[in-house]
Amino acid sequence: MKTLDDLLGEGVSGRRVLVRADLNVPFDKADPSRISDDGRIRAVLPTLITLRDAGARVIVCSHLGRPKGAPDPKYTLAPVATRLGELLGNPVVFAEDTVGPSARAAADALLDGQVLLLENLRFNAGETSKDDAERGAFADELAGLAEFYVDDAFGAVHRKHASVYDVAARLPHYAGGLVLTEVEVLRKVSETPEQPYVVVLGGSKVSDKLAVIQALLPKVDKLLIGGGMCFTFLKAQGHEVGKSLLEAEMISTCADLLSQADGRIVLPVDVVAATAFDASAEHDVVDISDIPADRLGLDIGPKSVALFAETIANAKTVFWNGPMGVFELAPFAAGTRGVAEAITKIDGFSVVGGGDSAAAVRALGIDESGFGHISTGGGASLEYLEGKSLPGLSALES
Ligand code: 3PG
Ligand code: MG
């Protein structure tokens, strides 16, 4: 895989460099114009600054959300361009389309050391198309804007999309520093984790995490499960879970996993059960054998936090993906906070995998320096740990 250093060696001053970034940031639910966590923008700054300072004409592209292949103002990258400019200390030029007249004119007019952000890649059907020719045609247009391609979008390397996969075949291609760091950390965790190795998984669905659970079970000393997905496991153990999230079709799979795991899967022993999915709903801590029929579990309880923290404290390696509860609502944030804080205290190496967990760390004001690495990729880091080949990485390798 060629790196940014190799590219600098080619001489980039005055040359147009297309950088694929993952600027898919969350917005505030109450104020949809406010970026609630700019971690992904900050993570790509070193690459952009290196190119800018070397005099390159930097053309940044990204997706945001999941628009349906046509322009949709709800998913414009315009506010991201503003924030990126603030962080770079210089305004960023924004193109109102991705490969159309606005993008081409802006790319042509770029000065040495200037940064341009193209409008959302997913406003174009070719970006995510399953049809190689349709994706290829869009990749031709993207590649036509620049002379070199840098992929620093770790969060999207698991997608076989035009800007991630096909463009690399059309331009000299290089891995950005973020992609390199992420891959190095995940390789270390998946190939040679120092034992005890503890994995903490949360989030809402077992079905999303099934492949990674199967891949990790033989490798881990303990697998701690919280979040909405724990209720399907609790049900598989014979507990009634009231109105909690439940994937009925996964109950028998969970039962199989529990028997294979031979005690290595650790589930909550108590939960915070509420009358509704609402910050003002009535709620109490209950043991998992006493979840009322008319309530839903929205966080793990204090005894579970203590149990998880004790297991985490002995670990030399921890990988954590997925919140333990609905941390966005204050009454249901203690589980995620307790587990995150326990991870920051280990005498070992910890990795926070992913979008939601990384955003939770920052939203809860937990000291980021307490973690070994905070990944920018949720799905991407999980697929890496599953041992899958990731299209964005294979494209860079070839
Ligand atoms: C993410 O947030 O998971 C990445 O930006 C990839 O987005 P996607 O899941 O919509 O492809
Ligand atoms: Mg995703």
mmCIF file of C-alpha atoms and ligand atoms in Angstrom:
data_model
loop_
_atom_site.group_PDB
_atom_site.id
_atom_site.type_symbol
_atom_site.label_atom_id
_atom_site.label_comp_id
_atom_site.label_asym_id
_atom_site.label_seq_id
_atom_site.Cartn_x
_atom_site.Cartn_y
_atom_site.Cartn_z
ATOM 1 C CA MET A 1 0.000 0.000 0.000
ATOM 2 C CA LYS A 2 1.480 3.372 -0.988
ATOM 3 C CA THR A 3 1.264 6.142 1.581
ATOM 4 C CA LEU A 4 1.079 9.901 1.745
ATOM 5 C CA ASP A 5 4.870 10.013 2.051
ATOM 6 C CA ASP A 6 5.151 8.226 -1.297
ATOM 7 C CA LEU A 7 2.788 10.789 -2.798
ATOM 8 C CA LEU A 8 4.769 13.712 -1.386
ATOM 9 C CA GLY A 9 7.820 12.112 -2.973
ATOM 10 C CA GLU A 10 6.097 12.444 -6.381
ATOM 11 C CA GLY A 11 5.793 16.199 -5.803
ATOM 12 C CA VAL A 12 2.220 17.447 -5.297
ATOM 13 C CA SER A 13 2.692 21.199 -5.494
ATOM 14 C CA GLY A 14 0.184 22.567 -7.995
ATOM 15 C CA ARG A 15 -1.310 19.088 -8.603
ATOM 16 C CA ARG A 16 -4.937 18.149 -7.973
ATOM 17 C CA VAL A 17 -5.391 15.443 -5.329
ATOM 18 C CA LEU A 18 -8.782 13.810 -4.711
ATOM 19 C CA VAL A 19 -9.153 12.826 -1.041
ATOM 20 C CA ARG A 20 -11.971 10.450 -0.044
ATOM 21 C CA ALA A 21 -12.848 11.298 3.554
ATOM 22 C CA ASP A 22 -15.606 9.984 5.818
ATOM 23 C CA LEU A 23 -17.292 13.219 6.867
ATOM 24 C CA ASN A 24 -20.515 11.402 7.721
ATOM 25 C CA VAL A 25 -20.980 13.264 11.009
ATOM 26 C CA PRO A 26 -24.020 13.256 13.304
ATOM 27 C CA PHE A 27 -26.246 16.330 13.587
ATOM 28 C CA ASP A 28 -28.086 17.564 16.660
ATOM 29 C CA LYS A 29 -31.635 16.134 16.766
ATOM 30 C CA ALA A 30 -33.040 19.332 18.287
ATOM 31 C CA ASP A 31 -31.077 21.669 15.983
ATOM 32 C CA PRO A 32 -30.459 19.806 12.701
ATOM 33 C CA SER A 33 -28.090 22.514 11.423
ATOM 34 C CA ARG A 34 -25.625 21.832 14.273
ATOM 35 C CA ILE A 35 -22.969 19.118 13.918
ATOM 36 C CA SER A 36 -23.141 17.277 17.228
ATOM 37 C CA ASP A 37 -19.796 15.509 16.926
ATOM 38 C CA ASP A 38 -17.061 16.668 14.557
ATOM 39 C CA GLY A 39 -14.646 13.849 15.461
ATOM 40 C CA ARG A 40 -14.583 12.480 11.915
ATOM 41 C CA ILE A 41 -13.739 15.911 10.471
ATOM 42 C CA ARG A 42 -10.896 16.342 12.961
ATOM 43 C CA ALA A 43 -9.582 12.851 12.235
ATOM 44 C CA VAL A 44 -8.836 13.645 8.584
ATOM 45 C CA LEU A 45 -7.272 17.074 9.235
ATOM 46 C CA PRO A 46 -3.653 15.821 9.396
ATOM 47 C CA THR A 47 -3.901 14.423 5.848
ATOM 48 C CA LEU A 48 -5.548 17.564 4.475
ATOM 49 C CA ILE A 49 -3.037 19.848 6.223
ATOM 50 C CA THR A 50 -0.090 17.818 4.925
ATOM 51 C CA LEU A 51 -1.358 18.071 1.343
ATOM 52 C CA ARG A 52 -2.319 21.724 1.658
ATOM 53 C CA ASP A 53 1.046 22.663 3.139
ATOM 54 C CA ALA A 54 2.786 20.825 0.309
ATOM 55 C CA GLY A 55 0.957 23.112 -2.142
ATOM 56 C CA ALA A 56 -1.503 20.518 -3.470
ATOM 57 C CA ARG A 57 -4.914 21.543 -4.803
ATOM 58 C CA VAL A 58 -7.021 19.415 -2.485
ATOM 59 C CA ILE A 59 -10.418 18.096 -3.606
ATOM 60 C CA VAL A 60 -12.252 16.408 -0.734
ATOM 61 C CA CYS A 61 -15.236 14.100 -1.279
ATOM 62 C CA SER A 62 -17.494 12.264 1.191
ATOM 63 C CA HIS A 63 -20.918 10.798 1.724
ATOM 64 C CA LEU A 64 -23.334 12.022 4.392
ATOM 65 C CA GLY A 65 -26.239 9.867 5.516
ATOM 66 C CA ARG A 66 -28.085 7.653 3.078
ATOM 67 C CA PRO A 67 -29.782 9.814 0.415
ATOM 68 C CA LYS A 68 -31.243 7.791 -2.434
ATOM 69 C CA GLY A 69 -28.901 8.595 -5.333
ATOM 70 C CA ALA A 70 -30.310 12.084 -6.037
ATOM 71 C CA PRO A 71 -29.797 15.520 -4.461
ATOM 72 C CA ASP A 72 -31.624 15.894 -1.131
ATOM 73 C CA PRO A 73 -31.082 19.154 0.813
ATOM 74 C CA LYS A 74 -31.430 17.260 4.093
ATOM 75 C CA TYR A 75 -28.082 15.608 3.402
ATOM 76 C CA THR A 76 -26.052 18.512 2.017
ATOM 77 C CA LEU A 77 -22.393 18.685 3.039
ATOM 78 C CA ALA A 78 -22.542 22.524 3.133
ATOM 79 C CA PRO A 79 -22.425 22.730 6.973
ATOM 80 C CA VAL A 80 -19.501 20.297 6.944
ATOM 81 C CA ALA A 81 -17.618 22.580 4.517
ATOM 82 C CA THR A 82 -18.099 25.466 6.955
ATOM 83 C CA ARG A 83 -16.847 23.418 9.916
ATOM 84 C CA LEU A 84 -13.927 22.029 7.928
ATOM 85 C CA GLY A 85 -12.916 25.584 7.015
ATOM 86 C CA GLU A 86 -13.037 26.636 10.674
ATOM 87 C CA LEU A 87 -10.844 23.708 11.693
ATOM 88 C CA LEU A 88 -8.372 24.325 8.855
ATOM 89 C CA GLY A 89 -8.230 28.037 9.674
ATOM 90 C CA ASN A 90 -9.122 28.923 6.085
ATOM 91 C CA PRO A 91 -12.471 28.845 4.282
ATOM 92 C CA VAL A 92 -13.084 25.761 2.169
ATOM 93 C CA VAL A 93 -14.556 26.131 -1.317
ATOM 94 C CA PHE A 94 -17.833 24.201 -1.611
ATOM 95 C CA ALA A 95 -19.144 22.756 -4.881
ATOM 96 C CA GLU A 96 -22.909 22.473 -5.204
ATOM 97 C CA ASP A 97 -22.648 19.212 -7.084
ATOM 98 C CA THR A 98 -20.231 16.281 -6.994
ATOM 99 C CA VAL A 99 -18.957 15.931 -10.567
ATOM 100 C CA GLY A 100 -21.143 18.464 -12.389
ATOM 101 C CA PRO A 101 -20.441 21.997 -13.661
ATOM 102 C CA SER A 102 -19.987 23.477 -10.175
ATOM 103 C CA ALA A 103 -17.449 20.800 -9.156
ATOM 104 C CA ARG A 104 -15.527 21.018 -12.443
ATOM 105 C CA ALA A 105 -15.344 24.804 -12.376
ATOM 106 C CA ALA A 106 -14.251 24.820 -8.728
ATOM 107 C CA ALA A 107 -11.610 22.147 -9.357
ATOM 108 C CA ASP A 108 -10.256 24.139 -12.327
ATOM 109 C CA ALA A 109 -10.122 27.363 -10.342
ATOM 110 C CA LEU A 110 -8.394 25.862 -7.264
ATOM 111 C CA LEU A 111 -5.172 27.538 -6.224
ATOM 112 C CA ASP A 112 -2.136 25.780 -4.775
ATOM 113 C CA GLY A 113 -2.842 24.910 -1.117
ATOM 114 C CA GLN A 114 -6.603 25.490 -1.457
ATOM 115 C CA VAL A 115 -9.197 22.962 -0.284
ATOM 116 C CA LEU A 116 -12.461 22.196 -2.109
ATOM 117 C CA LEU A 117 -15.268 20.009 -0.739
ATOM 118 C CA LEU A 118 -17.597 18.370 -3.273
ATOM 119 C CA GLU A 119 -21.309 17.894 -2.539
ATOM 120 C CA ASN A 120 -22.468 14.536 -1.123
ATOM 121 C CA LEU A 121 -21.241 11.587 -3.219
ATOM 122 C CA ARG A 122 -24.524 9.748 -2.609
ATOM 123 C CA PHE A 123 -26.490 12.403 -4.530
ATOM 124 C CA ASN A 124 -25.287 10.330 -7.520
ATOM 125 C CA ALA A 125 -26.800 6.896 -8.191
ATOM 126 C CA GLY A 126 -23.442 5.664 -9.538
ATOM 127 C CA GLU A 127 -21.737 6.000 -6.149
ATOM 128 C CA THR A 128 -23.461 3.063 -4.466
ATOM 129 C CA SER A 129 -24.703 1.174 -7.539
ATOM 130 C CA LYS A 130 -24.371 -2.626 -7.573
ATOM 131 C CA ASP A 131 -23.823 -2.370 -11.333
ATOM 132 C CA ASP A 132 -20.086 -2.225 -12.090
ATOM 133 C CA ALA A 133 -20.596 -0.183 -15.265
ATOM 134 C CA GLU A 134 -22.776 2.423 -13.554
ATOM 135 C CA ARG A 135 -20.318 2.732 -10.678
ATOM 136 C CA GLY A 136 -17.440 2.835 -13.132
ATOM 137 C CA ALA A 137 -18.992 5.669 -15.129
ATOM 138 C CA PHE A 138 -19.346 7.771 -11.984
ATOM 139 C CA ALA A 139 -15.790 6.856 -10.918
ATOM 140 C CA ASP A 140 -14.545 8.066 -14.342
ATOM 141 C CA GLU A 141 -16.079 11.474 -13.669
ATOM 142 C CA LEU A 142 -14.669 11.703 -10.148
ATOM 143 C CA ALA A 143 -11.229 10.595 -11.291
ATOM 144 C CA GLY A 144 -11.402 13.185 -14.083
ATOM 145 C CA LEU A 145 -11.261 15.947 -11.473
ATOM 146 C CA ALA A 146 -7.785 15.043 -10.184
ATOM 147 C CA GLU A 147 -4.385 13.502 -10.882
ATOM 148 C CA PHE A 148 -3.945 11.519 -7.658
ATOM 149 C CA TYR A 149 -6.293 9.723 -5.243
ATOM 150 C CA VAL A 150 -5.877 9.452 -1.475
ATOM 151 C CA ASP A 151 -8.260 7.290 0.567
ATOM 152 C CA ASP A 152 -8.498 8.438 4.177
ATOM 153 C CA ALA A 153 -12.116 7.369 4.718
ATOM 154 C CA PHE A 154 -11.567 4.455 7.089
ATOM 155 C CA GLY A 155 -15.252 4.518 8.086
ATOM 156 C CA ALA A 156 -16.230 3.649 4.499
ATOM 157 C CA VAL A 157 -13.560 1.084 3.480
ATOM 158 C CA HIS A 158 -16.108 -1.729 3.889
ATOM 159 C CA ARG A 159 -18.269 -0.255 1.120
ATOM 160 C CA LYS A 160 -17.749 -1.267 -2.514
ATOM 161 C CA HIS A 161 -18.650 2.219 -3.702
ATOM 162 C CA ALA A 162 -17.300 4.216 -6.648
ATOM 163 C CA SER A 163 -15.371 6.724 -4.523
ATOM 164 C CA VAL A 164 -13.935 4.011 -2.283
ATOM 165 C CA TYR A 165 -13.244 1.168 -4.707
ATOM 166 C CA ASP A 166 -13.455 2.086 -8.397
ATOM 167 C CA VAL A 167 -11.614 5.422 -8.333
ATOM 168 C CA ALA A 168 -8.483 3.696 -7.018
ATOM 169 C CA ALA A 169 -8.283 1.712 -10.261
ATOM 170 C CA ARG A 170 -8.316 4.950 -12.279
ATOM 171 C CA LEU A 171 -5.717 7.106 -10.524
ATOM 172 C CA PRO A 172 -2.388 6.582 -8.755
ATOM 173 C CA HIS A 173 -3.666 5.742 -5.262
ATOM 174 C CA TYR A 174 -2.370 6.218 -1.720
ATOM 175 C CA ALA A 175 -3.583 5.455 1.801
ATOM 176 C CA GLY A 176 -3.987 8.451 4.094
ATOM 177 C CA GLY A 177 -2.557 8.514 7.598
ATOM 178 C CA LEU A 178 -5.910 7.813 9.268
ATOM 179 C CA VAL A 179 -6.491 4.661 7.233
ATOM 180 C CA LEU A 180 -2.960 3.463 8.028
ATOM 181 C CA THR A 181 -3.319 4.072 11.774
ATOM 182 C CA GLU A 182 -6.723 2.394 11.957
ATOM 183 C CA VAL A 183 -5.510 -0.673 10.064
ATOM 184 C CA GLU A 184 -2.380 -0.984 12.201
ATOM 185 C CA VAL A 185 -4.381 -0.825 15.451
ATOM 186 C CA LEU A 186 -7.052 -3.277 14.298
ATOM 187 C CA ARG A 187 -4.451 -5.677 12.947
ATOM 188 C CA LYS A 188 -2.720 -5.684 16.330
ATOM 189 C CA VAL A 189 -5.991 -6.270 18.193
ATOM 190 C CA SER A 190 -7.177 -9.018 15.873
ATOM 191 C CA GLU A 191 -3.888 -10.871 15.330
ATOM 192 C CA THR A 192 -1.914 -10.537 18.549
ATOM 193 C CA PRO A 193 -4.123 -9.206 21.356
ATOM 194 C CA GLU A 194 -2.387 -9.332 24.707
ATOM 195 C CA GLN A 195 -4.482 -11.559 27.039
ATOM 196 C CA PRO A 196 -6.801 -11.275 28.856
ATOM 197 C CA TYR A 197 -8.702 -9.947 25.830
ATOM 198 C CA VAL A 198 -12.138 -8.550 26.690
ATOM 199 C CA VAL A 199 -14.645 -7.398 24.063
ATOM 200 C CA VAL A 200 -17.615 -5.226 25.019
ATOM 201 C CA LEU A 201 -20.507 -5.110 22.545
ATOM 202 C CA GLY A 202 -23.652 -3.025 22.677
ATOM 203 C CA GLY A 203 -26.019 -1.419 20.222
ATOM 204 C CA SER A 204 -29.491 -2.402 19.296
ATOM 205 C CA LYS A 205 -29.413 -5.528 17.123
ATOM 206 C CA VAL A 206 -27.885 -8.973 17.537
ATOM 207 C CA SER A 207 -28.306 -9.601 13.818
ATOM 208 C CA ASP A 208 -25.867 -6.734 13.031
ATOM 209 C CA LYS A 209 -23.271 -8.170 15.388
ATOM 210 C CA LEU A 210 -23.732 -11.888 14.775
ATOM 211 C CA ALA A 211 -20.791 -12.295 12.382
ATOM 212 C CA VAL A 212 -18.411 -10.440 14.650
ATOM 213 C CA ILE A 213 -19.549 -12.398 17.713
ATOM 214 C CA GLN A 214 -18.906 -15.650 15.864
ATOM 215 C CA ALA A 215 -15.478 -14.468 14.711
ATOM 216 C CA LEU A 216 -14.444 -13.158 18.126
ATOM 217 C CA LEU A 217 -15.742 -15.918 20.410
ATOM 218 C CA PRO A 218 -12.768 -18.251 19.849
ATOM 219 C CA LYS A 219 -10.324 -15.391 20.520
ATOM 220 C CA VAL A 220 -11.672 -13.594 23.578
ATOM 221 C CA ASP A 221 -11.422 -14.334 27.277
ATOM 222 C CA LYS A 222 -14.713 -12.550 27.956
ATOM 223 C CA LEU A 223 -17.411 -11.031 25.748
ATOM 224 C CA LEU A 224 -19.583 -8.543 27.644
ATOM 225 C CA ILE A 225 -22.948 -7.791 26.045
ATOM 226 C CA GLY A 226 -25.117 -4.774 26.832
ATOM 227 C CA GLY A 227 -27.312 -2.402 24.821
ATOM 228 C CA GLY A 228 -30.598 -3.317 23.178
ATOM 229 C CA MET A 229 -29.104 -6.563 21.877
ATOM 230 C CA CYS A 230 -28.708 -8.030 25.378
ATOM 231 C CA PHE A 231 -32.455 -8.650 25.670
ATOM 232 C CA THR A 232 -32.513 -11.297 22.956
ATOM 233 C CA PHE A 233 -29.721 -13.103 24.844
ATOM 234 C CA LEU A 234 -31.603 -12.698 28.154
ATOM 235 C CA LYS A 235 -34.722 -14.114 26.532
ATOM 236 C CA ALA A 236 -32.648 -17.040 25.251
ATOM 237 C CA GLN A 237 -31.657 -17.670 28.881
ATOM 238 C CA GLY A 238 -35.344 -17.862 29.791
ATOM 239 C CA HIS A 239 -35.920 -14.371 31.186
ATOM 240 C CA GLU A 240 -39.018 -12.341 30.375
ATOM 241 C CA VAL A 241 -37.936 -8.994 28.877
ATOM 242 C CA GLY A 242 -41.238 -7.077 28.853
ATOM 243 C CA LYS A 243 -41.377 -4.557 26.016
ATOM 244 C CA SER A 244 -37.595 -4.406 25.570
ATOM 245 C CA LEU A 245 -36.058 -4.681 22.098
ATOM 246 C CA LEU A 246 -36.283 -8.291 21.011
ATOM 247 C CA GLU A 247 -35.311 -10.073 17.802
ATOM 248 C CA ALA A 248 -37.523 -13.107 18.159
ATOM 249 C CA GLU A 249 -35.978 -14.872 15.157
ATOM 250 C CA MET A 250 -32.525 -14.621 16.804
ATOM 251 C CA ILE A 251 -33.417 -16.242 20.141
ATOM 252 C CA SER A 252 -32.275 -19.732 19.172
ATOM 253 C CA THR A 253 -29.063 -18.343 17.611
ATOM 254 C CA CYS A 254 -28.358 -16.557 20.892
ATOM 255 C CA ALA A 255 -28.987 -19.772 22.816
ATOM 256 C CA ASP A 256 -26.449 -21.579 20.566
ATOM 257 C CA LEU A 257 -23.887 -18.810 21.061
ATOM 258 C CA LEU A 258 -24.340 -18.975 24.837
ATOM 259 C CA SER A 259 -23.742 -22.714 24.885
ATOM 260 C CA GLN A 260 -20.693 -22.466 22.559
ATOM 261 C CA ALA A 261 -19.274 -19.645 24.672
ATOM 262 C CA ASP A 262 -18.981 -21.852 27.733
ATOM 263 C CA GLY A 263 -19.328 -18.983 30.220
ATOM 264 C CA ARG A 264 -17.276 -16.469 28.266
ATOM 265 C CA ILE A 265 -20.339 -14.402 27.303
ATOM 266 C CA VAL A 266 -21.275 -12.158 30.224
ATOM 267 C CA LEU A 267 -24.761 -10.612 30.278
ATOM 268 C CA PRO A 268 -26.219 -7.867 32.491
ATOM 269 C CA VAL A 269 -27.660 -8.897 35.860
ATOM 270 C CA ASP A 270 -29.866 -5.816 36.221
ATOM 271 C CA VAL A 271 -31.329 -3.189 33.880
ATOM 272 C CA VAL A 272 -33.015 0.213 34.012
ATOM 273 C CA ALA A 273 -36.617 -0.496 33.007
ATOM 274 C CA ALA A 274 -38.791 2.416 31.844
ATOM 275 C CA THR A 275 -42.457 2.844 30.967
ATOM 276 C CA ALA A 276 -41.549 4.471 27.617
ATOM 277 C CA PHE A 277 -38.640 5.424 25.357
ATOM 278 C CA ASP A 278 -38.511 8.903 26.838
ATOM 279 C CA ALA A 279 -36.222 10.845 29.196
ATOM 280 C CA SER A 280 -39.183 11.760 31.392
ATOM 281 C CA ALA A 281 -40.633 8.220 31.578
ATOM 282 C CA GLU A 282 -40.926 6.530 34.966
ATOM 283 C CA HIS A 283 -37.991 4.128 35.410
ATOM 284 C CA ASP A 284 -36.428 1.806 37.999
ATOM 285 C CA VAL A 285 -33.509 -0.539 38.310
ATOM 286 C CA VAL A 286 -34.715 -4.147 38.300
ATOM 287 C CA ASP A 287 -32.996 -7.528 38.335
ATOM 288 C CA ILE A 288 -33.147 -9.296 34.983
ATOM 289 C CA SER A 289 -35.518 -11.876 36.428
ATOM 290 C CA ASP A 290 -38.001 -9.110 37.378
ATOM 291 C CA ILE A 291 -38.441 -7.027 34.220
ATOM 292 C CA PRO A 292 -42.126 -5.931 34.326
ATOM 293 C CA ALA A 293 -44.244 -6.953 31.333
ATOM 294 C CA ASP A 294 -45.183 -3.337 30.564
ATOM 295 C CA ARG A 295 -41.666 -1.879 30.699
ATOM 296 C CA LEU A 296 -38.644 -1.759 28.425
ATOM 297 C CA GLY A 297 -34.992 -1.937 29.407
ATOM 298 C CA LEU A 298 -33.116 1.182 28.267
ATOM 299 C CA ASP A 299 -29.773 0.754 30.065
ATOM 300 C CA ILE A 300 -27.788 -1.791 32.026
ATOM 301 C CA GLY A 301 -28.085 -1.388 35.796
ATOM 302 C CA PRO A 302 -25.454 -0.540 38.454
ATOM 303 C CA LYS A 303 -24.759 -4.173 39.442
ATOM 304 C CA SER A 304 -24.074 -4.950 35.780
ATOM 305 C CA VAL A 305 -21.764 -1.945 35.492
ATOM 306 C CA ALA A 306 -19.833 -3.214 38.529
ATOM 307 C CA LEU A 307 -19.666 -6.733 37.090
ATOM 308 C CA PHE A 308 -18.512 -5.492 33.675
ATOM 309 C CA ALA A 309 -16.004 -3.068 35.265
ATOM 310 C CA GLU A 310 -14.468 -5.878 37.319
ATOM 311 C CA THR A 311 -13.938 -7.994 34.200
ATOM 312 C CA ILE A 312 -12.586 -5.031 32.240
ATOM 313 C CA ALA A 313 -10.162 -4.148 35.066
ATOM 314 C CA ASN A 314 -8.247 -7.426 34.545
ATOM 315 C CA ALA A 315 -7.943 -6.995 30.769
ATOM 316 C CA LYS A 316 -4.748 -6.259 28.850
ATOM 317 C CA THR A 317 -6.716 -5.633 25.647
ATOM 318 C CA VAL A 318 -10.254 -4.235 25.347
ATOM 319 C CA PHE A 319 -12.261 -3.647 22.173
ATOM 320 C CA TRP A 320 -15.554 -1.827 22.706
ATOM 321 C CA ASN A 321 -18.293 -1.253 20.139
ATOM 322 C CA GLY A 322 -21.807 -0.042 20.862
ATOM 323 C CA PRO A 323 -23.403 1.865 23.735
ATOM 324 C CA MET A 324 -24.762 -0.007 26.774
ATOM 325 C CA GLY A 325 -28.006 1.985 26.805
ATOM 326 C CA VAL A 326 -29.776 4.997 25.351
ATOM 327 C CA PHE A 327 -26.931 7.317 26.408
ATOM 328 C CA GLU A 328 -28.455 10.276 24.531
ATOM 329 C CA LEU A 329 -31.143 10.406 27.252
ATOM 330 C CA ALA A 330 -29.628 11.337 30.635
ATOM 331 C CA PRO A 331 -31.530 8.758 32.778
ATOM 332 C CA PHE A 332 -30.128 5.939 30.610
ATOM 333 C CA ALA A 333 -26.512 7.064 30.199
ATOM 334 C CA ALA A 334 -24.939 5.610 33.355
ATOM 335 C CA GLY A 335 -24.253 2.168 31.871
ATOM 336 C CA THR A 336 -22.326 3.508 28.894
ATOM 337 C CA ARG A 337 -20.511 6.009 31.092
ATOM 338 C CA GLY A 338 -19.573 3.370 33.699
ATOM 339 C CA VAL A 339 -18.244 0.931 31.105
ATOM 340 C CA ALA A 340 -16.370 3.664 29.205
ATOM 341 C CA GLU A 341 -14.741 4.914 32.402
ATOM 342 C CA ALA A 342 -13.737 1.374 33.393
ATOM 343 C CA ILE A 343 -12.064 0.958 29.983
ATOM 344 C CA THR A 344 -10.049 4.176 30.440
ATOM 345 C CA LYS A 345 -8.577 2.759 33.675
ATOM 346 C CA ILE A 346 -7.082 -0.492 32.372
ATOM 347 C CA ASP A 347 -3.385 -1.169 32.436
ATOM 348 C CA GLY A 348 -3.382 -2.265 28.806
ATOM 349 C CA PHE A 349 -4.519 -1.289 25.313
ATOM 350 C CA SER A 350 -8.090 -0.257 24.507
ATOM 351 C CA VAL A 351 -9.861 0.444 21.240
ATOM 352 C CA VAL A 352 -13.203 2.202 20.888
ATOM 353 C CA GLY A 353 -14.643 0.891 17.637
ATOM 354 C CA GLY A 354 -16.997 3.063 15.850
ATOM 355 C CA GLY A 355 -19.286 5.882 15.145
ATOM 356 C CA ASP A 356 -21.793 5.617 18.011
ATOM 357 C CA SER A 357 -19.384 4.562 20.743
ATOM 358 C CA ALA A 358 -16.873 7.248 19.749
ATOM 359 C CA ALA A 359 -19.662 9.839 19.711
ATOM 360 C CA ALA A 360 -20.834 8.571 23.141
ATOM 361 C CA VAL A 361 -17.343 9.064 24.608
ATOM 362 C CA ARG A 362 -17.314 12.682 23.465
ATOM 363 C CA ALA A 363 -20.981 13.386 24.282
ATOM 364 C CA LEU A 364 -20.482 12.104 27.835
ATOM 365 C CA GLY A 365 -17.340 14.214 28.237
ATOM 366 C CA ILE A 366 -15.083 11.226 28.950
ATOM 367 C CA ASP A 367 -11.372 11.953 28.603
ATOM 368 C CA GLU A 368 -10.441 10.675 25.132
ATOM 369 C CA SER A 369 -6.791 10.309 26.082
ATOM 370 C CA GLY A 370 -7.787 7.442 28.404
ATOM 371 C CA PHE A 371 -8.274 5.159 25.380
ATOM 372 C CA GLY A 372 -5.544 3.590 23.283
ATOM 373 C CA HIS A 373 -7.378 4.366 20.041
ATOM 374 C CA ILE A 374 -10.783 5.735 19.086
ATOM 375 C CA SER A 375 -11.734 4.421 15.668
ATOM 376 C CA THR A 376 -13.692 6.478 13.146
ATOM 377 C CA GLY A 377 -15.223 3.346 11.645
ATOM 378 C CA GLY A 378 -18.155 1.465 13.157
ATOM 379 C CA GLY A 379 -19.155 -1.030 10.492
ATOM 380 C CA ALA A 380 -15.646 -0.928 9.023
ATOM 381 C CA SER A 381 -13.896 -1.887 12.259
ATOM 382 C CA LEU A 382 -16.399 -4.681 12.947
ATOM 383 C CA GLU A 383 -15.963 -6.107 9.439
ATOM 384 C CA TYR A 384 -12.195 -5.899 9.852
ATOM 385 C CA LEU A 385 -12.437 -7.923 13.086
ATOM 386 C CA GLU A 386 -14.725 -10.410 11.327
ATOM 387 C CA GLY A 387 -11.775 -11.077 9.040
ATOM 388 C CA LYS A 388 -13.609 -9.931 5.916
ATOM 389 C CA SER A 389 -11.706 -8.487 2.983
ATOM 390 C CA LEU A 390 -12.602 -4.798 2.776
ATOM 391 C CA PRO A 391 -13.046 -3.373 -0.749
ATOM 392 C CA GLY A 392 -11.445 -0.015 0.066
ATOM 393 C CA LEU A 393 -8.337 -1.667 1.478
ATOM 394 C CA SER A 394 -7.971 -4.211 -1.318
ATOM 395 C CA ALA A 395 -8.269 -1.388 -3.862
ATOM 396 C CA LEU A 396 -5.373 0.418 -2.170
ATOM 397 C CA GLU A 397 -3.281 -2.737 -2.063
ATOM 398 C CA SER A 398 -3.604 -3.561 -5.753
HETATM 399 C C1 3PG B 1 -20.778 4.966 8.925
HETATM 400 O O1 3PG B 1 -21.181 5.936 9.553
HETATM 401 O O2 3PG B 1 -20.992 3.795 9.279
HETATM 402 C C2 3PG B 1 -19.926 5.210 7.709
HETATM 403 O O3 3PG B 1 -19.835 6.563 7.428
HETATM 404 C C3 3PG B 1 -20.485 4.431 6.539
HETATM 405 O O4 3PG B 1 -21.796 4.841 6.299
HETATM 406 P P1 3PG B 1 -22.872 3.813 5.727
HETATM 407 O O5 3PG B 1 -23.076 2.783 6.806
HETATM 408 O O6 3PG B 1 -24.096 4.626 5.432
HETATM 409 O O7 3PG B 1 -22.257 3.198 4.484
HETATM 410 MG MG MG B 2 -22.870 2.429 9.159
#
